[in-house]
CSV table of C-alpha atoms in Angstrom, one decimal:
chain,number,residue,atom,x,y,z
A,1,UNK,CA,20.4,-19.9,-6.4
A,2,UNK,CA,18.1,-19.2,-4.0
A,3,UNK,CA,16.2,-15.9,-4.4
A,4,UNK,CA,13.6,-13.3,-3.3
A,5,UNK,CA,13.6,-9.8,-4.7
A,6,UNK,CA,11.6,-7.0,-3.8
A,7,UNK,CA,10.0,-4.5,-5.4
A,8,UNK,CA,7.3,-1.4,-5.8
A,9,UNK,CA,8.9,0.7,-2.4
A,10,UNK,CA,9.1,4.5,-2.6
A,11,UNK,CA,7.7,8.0,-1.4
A,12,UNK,CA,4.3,8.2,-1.1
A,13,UNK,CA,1.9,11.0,1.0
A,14,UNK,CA,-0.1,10.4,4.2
A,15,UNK,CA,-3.1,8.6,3.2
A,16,UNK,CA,-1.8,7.2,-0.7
A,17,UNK,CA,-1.0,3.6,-1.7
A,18,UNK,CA,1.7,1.1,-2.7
A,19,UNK,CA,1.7,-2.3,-3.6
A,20,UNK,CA,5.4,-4.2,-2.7
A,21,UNK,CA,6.0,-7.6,-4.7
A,22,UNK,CA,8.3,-10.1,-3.8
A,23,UNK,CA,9.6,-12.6,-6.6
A,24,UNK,CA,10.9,-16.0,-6.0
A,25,UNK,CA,13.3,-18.1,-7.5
A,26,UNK,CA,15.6,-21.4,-7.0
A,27,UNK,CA,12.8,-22.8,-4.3
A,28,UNK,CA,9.5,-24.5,-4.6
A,29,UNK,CA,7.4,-21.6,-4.1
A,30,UNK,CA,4.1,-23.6,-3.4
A,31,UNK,CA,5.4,-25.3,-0.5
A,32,UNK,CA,6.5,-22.2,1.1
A,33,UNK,CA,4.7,-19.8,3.7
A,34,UNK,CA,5.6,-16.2,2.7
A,35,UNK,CA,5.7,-13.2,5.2
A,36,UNK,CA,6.6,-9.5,5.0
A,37,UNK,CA,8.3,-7.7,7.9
A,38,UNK,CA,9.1,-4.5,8.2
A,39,UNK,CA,12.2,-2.6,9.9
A,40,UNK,CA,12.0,1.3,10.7
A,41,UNK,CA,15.1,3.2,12.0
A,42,UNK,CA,16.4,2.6,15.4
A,43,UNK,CA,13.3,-0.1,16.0
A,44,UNK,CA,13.3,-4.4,15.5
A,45,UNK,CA,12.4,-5.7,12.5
A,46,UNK,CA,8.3,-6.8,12.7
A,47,UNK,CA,5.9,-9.2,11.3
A,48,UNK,CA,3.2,-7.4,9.5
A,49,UNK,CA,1.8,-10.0,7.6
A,50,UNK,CA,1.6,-14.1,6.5
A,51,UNK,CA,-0.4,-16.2,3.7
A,52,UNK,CA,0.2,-19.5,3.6
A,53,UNK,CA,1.6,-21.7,1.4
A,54,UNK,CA,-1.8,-22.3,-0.8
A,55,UNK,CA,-2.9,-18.7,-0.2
A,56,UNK,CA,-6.0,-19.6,1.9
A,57,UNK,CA,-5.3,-17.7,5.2
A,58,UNK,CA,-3.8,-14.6,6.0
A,59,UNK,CA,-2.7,-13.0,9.6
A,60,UNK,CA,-1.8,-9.3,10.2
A,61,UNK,CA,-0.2,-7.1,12.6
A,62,UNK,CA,-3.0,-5.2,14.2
A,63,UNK,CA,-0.7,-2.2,13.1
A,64,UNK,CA,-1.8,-2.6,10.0
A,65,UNK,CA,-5.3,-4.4,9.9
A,66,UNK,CA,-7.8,-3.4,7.7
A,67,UNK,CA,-5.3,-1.3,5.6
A,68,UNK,CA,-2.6,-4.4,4.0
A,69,UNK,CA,-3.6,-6.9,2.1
A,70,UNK,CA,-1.2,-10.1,1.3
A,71,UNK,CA,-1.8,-12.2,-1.8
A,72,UNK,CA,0.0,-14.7,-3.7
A,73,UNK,CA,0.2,-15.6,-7.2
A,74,UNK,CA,1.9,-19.5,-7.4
A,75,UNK,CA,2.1,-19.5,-11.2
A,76,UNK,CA,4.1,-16.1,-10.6
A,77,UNK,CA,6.3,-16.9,-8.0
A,78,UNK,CA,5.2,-13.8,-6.7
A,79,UNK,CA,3.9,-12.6,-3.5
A,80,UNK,CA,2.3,-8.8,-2.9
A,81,UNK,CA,1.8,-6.6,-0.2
A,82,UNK,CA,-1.3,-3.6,-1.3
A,83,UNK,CA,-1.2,-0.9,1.5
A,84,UNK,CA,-4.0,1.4,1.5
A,85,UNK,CA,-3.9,4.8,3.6
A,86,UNK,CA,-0.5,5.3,4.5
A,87,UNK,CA,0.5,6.7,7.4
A,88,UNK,CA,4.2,8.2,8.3
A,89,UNK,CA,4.7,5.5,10.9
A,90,UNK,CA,4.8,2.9,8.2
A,91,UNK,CA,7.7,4.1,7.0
A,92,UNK,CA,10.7,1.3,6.9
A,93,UNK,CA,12.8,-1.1,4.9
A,94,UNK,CA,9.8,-3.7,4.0
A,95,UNK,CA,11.4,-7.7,3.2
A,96,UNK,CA,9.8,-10.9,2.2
A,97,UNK,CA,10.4,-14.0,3.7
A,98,UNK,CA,9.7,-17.3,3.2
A,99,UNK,CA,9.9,-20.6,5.4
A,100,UNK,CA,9.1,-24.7,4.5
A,101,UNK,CA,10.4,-27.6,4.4
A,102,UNK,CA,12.6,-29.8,2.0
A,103,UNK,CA,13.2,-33.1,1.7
A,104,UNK,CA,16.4,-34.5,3.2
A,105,UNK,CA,17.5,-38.3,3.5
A,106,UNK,CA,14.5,-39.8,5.3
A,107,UNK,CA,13.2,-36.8,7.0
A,108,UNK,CA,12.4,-33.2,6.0
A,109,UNK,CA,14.9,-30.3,6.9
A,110,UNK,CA,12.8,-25.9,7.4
A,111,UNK,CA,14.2,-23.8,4.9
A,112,UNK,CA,13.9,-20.0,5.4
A,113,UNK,CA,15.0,-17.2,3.2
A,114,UNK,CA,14.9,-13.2,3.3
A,115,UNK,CA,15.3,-10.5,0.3
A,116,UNK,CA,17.1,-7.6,0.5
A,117,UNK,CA,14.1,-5.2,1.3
A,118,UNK,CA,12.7,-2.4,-0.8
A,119,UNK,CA,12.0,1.3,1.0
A,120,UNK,CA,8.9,2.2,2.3
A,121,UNK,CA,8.7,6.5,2.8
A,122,UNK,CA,5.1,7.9,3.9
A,123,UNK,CA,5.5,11.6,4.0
A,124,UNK,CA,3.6,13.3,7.0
């Protein structure tokens, strides 16, 4: 069964840290890209960050440049989200995501898959 479950949200004051961390399972985690959006109240869900599959580039929402960092660990299964200096407009529902290919017959068929989100509160 296909998984990804995330962890590390909560309530945190204007200016303090979290680290969010997404574990896999059921999927061959090294062959995927992984992402974290983000979805605050009322608004569309947003990309905030991407590492590829090997970990050796990164892309970030301008939002949020200079303040998130996204790693990976592939022994883990795990991928992590640190953000530094929070401000109350980062406050939403944060999910992983993670898209690749599999094998199928001849070819090769994209995969993508979504956790449940963990709760991001920044406190103003």
């Amino acid at each position: 069964q296909v998984q990804l479950v995330e962890s590390g949200g909560g309530l945190v004051q204007f200016g303090g840290s979290l680290r969010l961390s997404c574990a896999a399972s059921g999927f061959t985690f090294s062959n995927y890209a992984m992402s974290w959006y983000r979805q605050a109240p009322g608004k569309e869900r947003e990309l905030v960050a991407v590492i590829t599959s090997a970990g050796g580039n990164t892309n970030y929402a301008d939002s949020v440049k200079g303040r998130f960092t996204i790693s990976r660990d592939n022994a883990k299964n795990t991928v992590y989200l640190q953000m530094n200096n929070l401000k109350p407009e980062d406050t939403a529902v944060y999910y992983c995501n993670a898209r690749g290919l599999e094998k199928s017959g001849t070819g090769w068929v994209p995969r993508e898959n979504w956790g449940q989100g963990t709760q991001v509160t920044v406190s103003s």
